[in-house]
Amino acid sequence: MLVAASPHAAWAPSTYSRSWNAVLQTANVQAVTLDELRHSYASTMVRNGAPLIIVAQALGHSDTRTAEKRYAQLAPSYVADTIRRLAPDIRRD
């Protein structure tokens, strides 16, 4: 959930889209959708080494598979780096 009208009620997508577009116009920023912003946020997290489970949680996913399908290709060394960090004495000969 990005924006809420109250602690118990979500805004309709058209409401926050209208508000978002007004913010962009006021800031004289090129149009970007909230979905694009969310994807950029997640991509940046992955490229900076955030574990996919953390990315999934930050995006509100109940299952990490969604984040894995979408963002795993951004971190091809993720598995190898994790193994090296968690088991530094194990080497490939």
XYZ file of C-alpha atoms in Angstrom:
93
model
C 0.000 0.000 0.000
C 1.528 3.293 -1.026
C -1.066 5.832 0.064
C -4.000 5.560 2.447
C -6.839 7.970 3.162
C -7.032 6.703 6.730
C -5.400 3.912 8.704
C -8.231 1.592 7.660
C -9.134 2.613 4.110
C -7.108 2.677 0.909
C -7.473 5.381 -1.706
C -8.900 4.451 -5.061
C -6.180 4.233 -7.753
C -7.624 7.230 -9.600
C -7.336 9.324 -6.431
C -3.659 8.730 -5.852
C -2.887 8.873 -9.586
C -4.440 12.319 -9.727
C -2.468 13.411 -6.658
C 0.745 11.877 -8.003
C 0.362 13.603 -11.375
C -0.176 16.925 -9.606
C 3.037 16.417 -7.612
C 4.985 15.625 -10.790
C 3.596 18.668 -12.559
C 4.390 20.949 -9.612
C 7.940 19.585 -9.451
C 8.303 19.869 -13.236
C 9.351 16.213 -13.369
C 8.848 13.970 -16.388
C 5.829 11.715 -16.051
C 6.518 8.428 -14.294
C 3.870 6.057 -13.033
C 3.736 4.769 -9.494
C 4.290 1.263 -10.868
C 7.473 2.428 -12.632
C 8.656 4.095 -9.434
C 7.994 0.898 -7.464
C 9.892 -1.181 -10.043
C 12.831 1.253 -9.978
C 12.908 1.063 -6.171
C 13.008 -2.742 -6.217
C 15.589 -2.847 -9.026
C 17.842 -0.441 -7.142
C 17.590 -2.554 -3.998
C 18.575 -5.707 -5.911
C 21.466 -4.026 -7.741
C 22.778 -2.789 -4.396
C 22.813 -6.296 -2.976
C 19.566 -6.517 -1.031
C 18.454 -10.124 -0.596
C 15.368 -10.933 -2.646
C 13.464 -11.837 0.516
C 13.968 -8.266 1.762
C 12.899 -6.834 -1.601
C 9.770 -8.991 -1.534
C 8.937 -7.832 1.990
C 9.539 -4.175 1.105
C 7.132 -4.518 -1.815
C 4.528 -6.200 0.358
C 4.670 -9.560 -1.401
C 3.408 -12.469 0.675
C 5.593 -14.842 -1.331
C 9.176 -14.254 -2.479
C 8.572 -16.028 -5.799
C 7.052 -12.889 -7.307
C 10.200 -10.870 -6.590
C 12.411 -13.756 -7.678
C 10.688 -14.015 -11.056
C 10.867 -10.283 -11.686
C 14.213 -9.253 -10.207
C 16.537 -12.282 -9.930
C 18.093 -11.563 -13.339
C 19.374 -8.257 -11.935
C 21.550 -10.108 -9.441
C 23.141 -13.027 -11.330
C 25.896 -13.402 -8.761
C 23.427 -13.394 -5.854
C 23.598 -17.162 -5.223
C 27.368 -17.408 -5.631
C 27.982 -14.351 -3.437
C 25.693 -15.705 -0.735
C 27.424 -19.087 -0.733
C 30.855 -17.427 -0.517
C 29.691 -15.246 2.368
C 28.000 -18.043 4.334
C 30.555 -20.767 3.654
C 33.870 -19.011 3.003
C 35.969 -22.143 3.606
C 34.294 -24.102 0.830
C 36.115 -23.600 -2.438
C 35.713 -24.895 -5.903
C 38.860 -26.573 -7.149
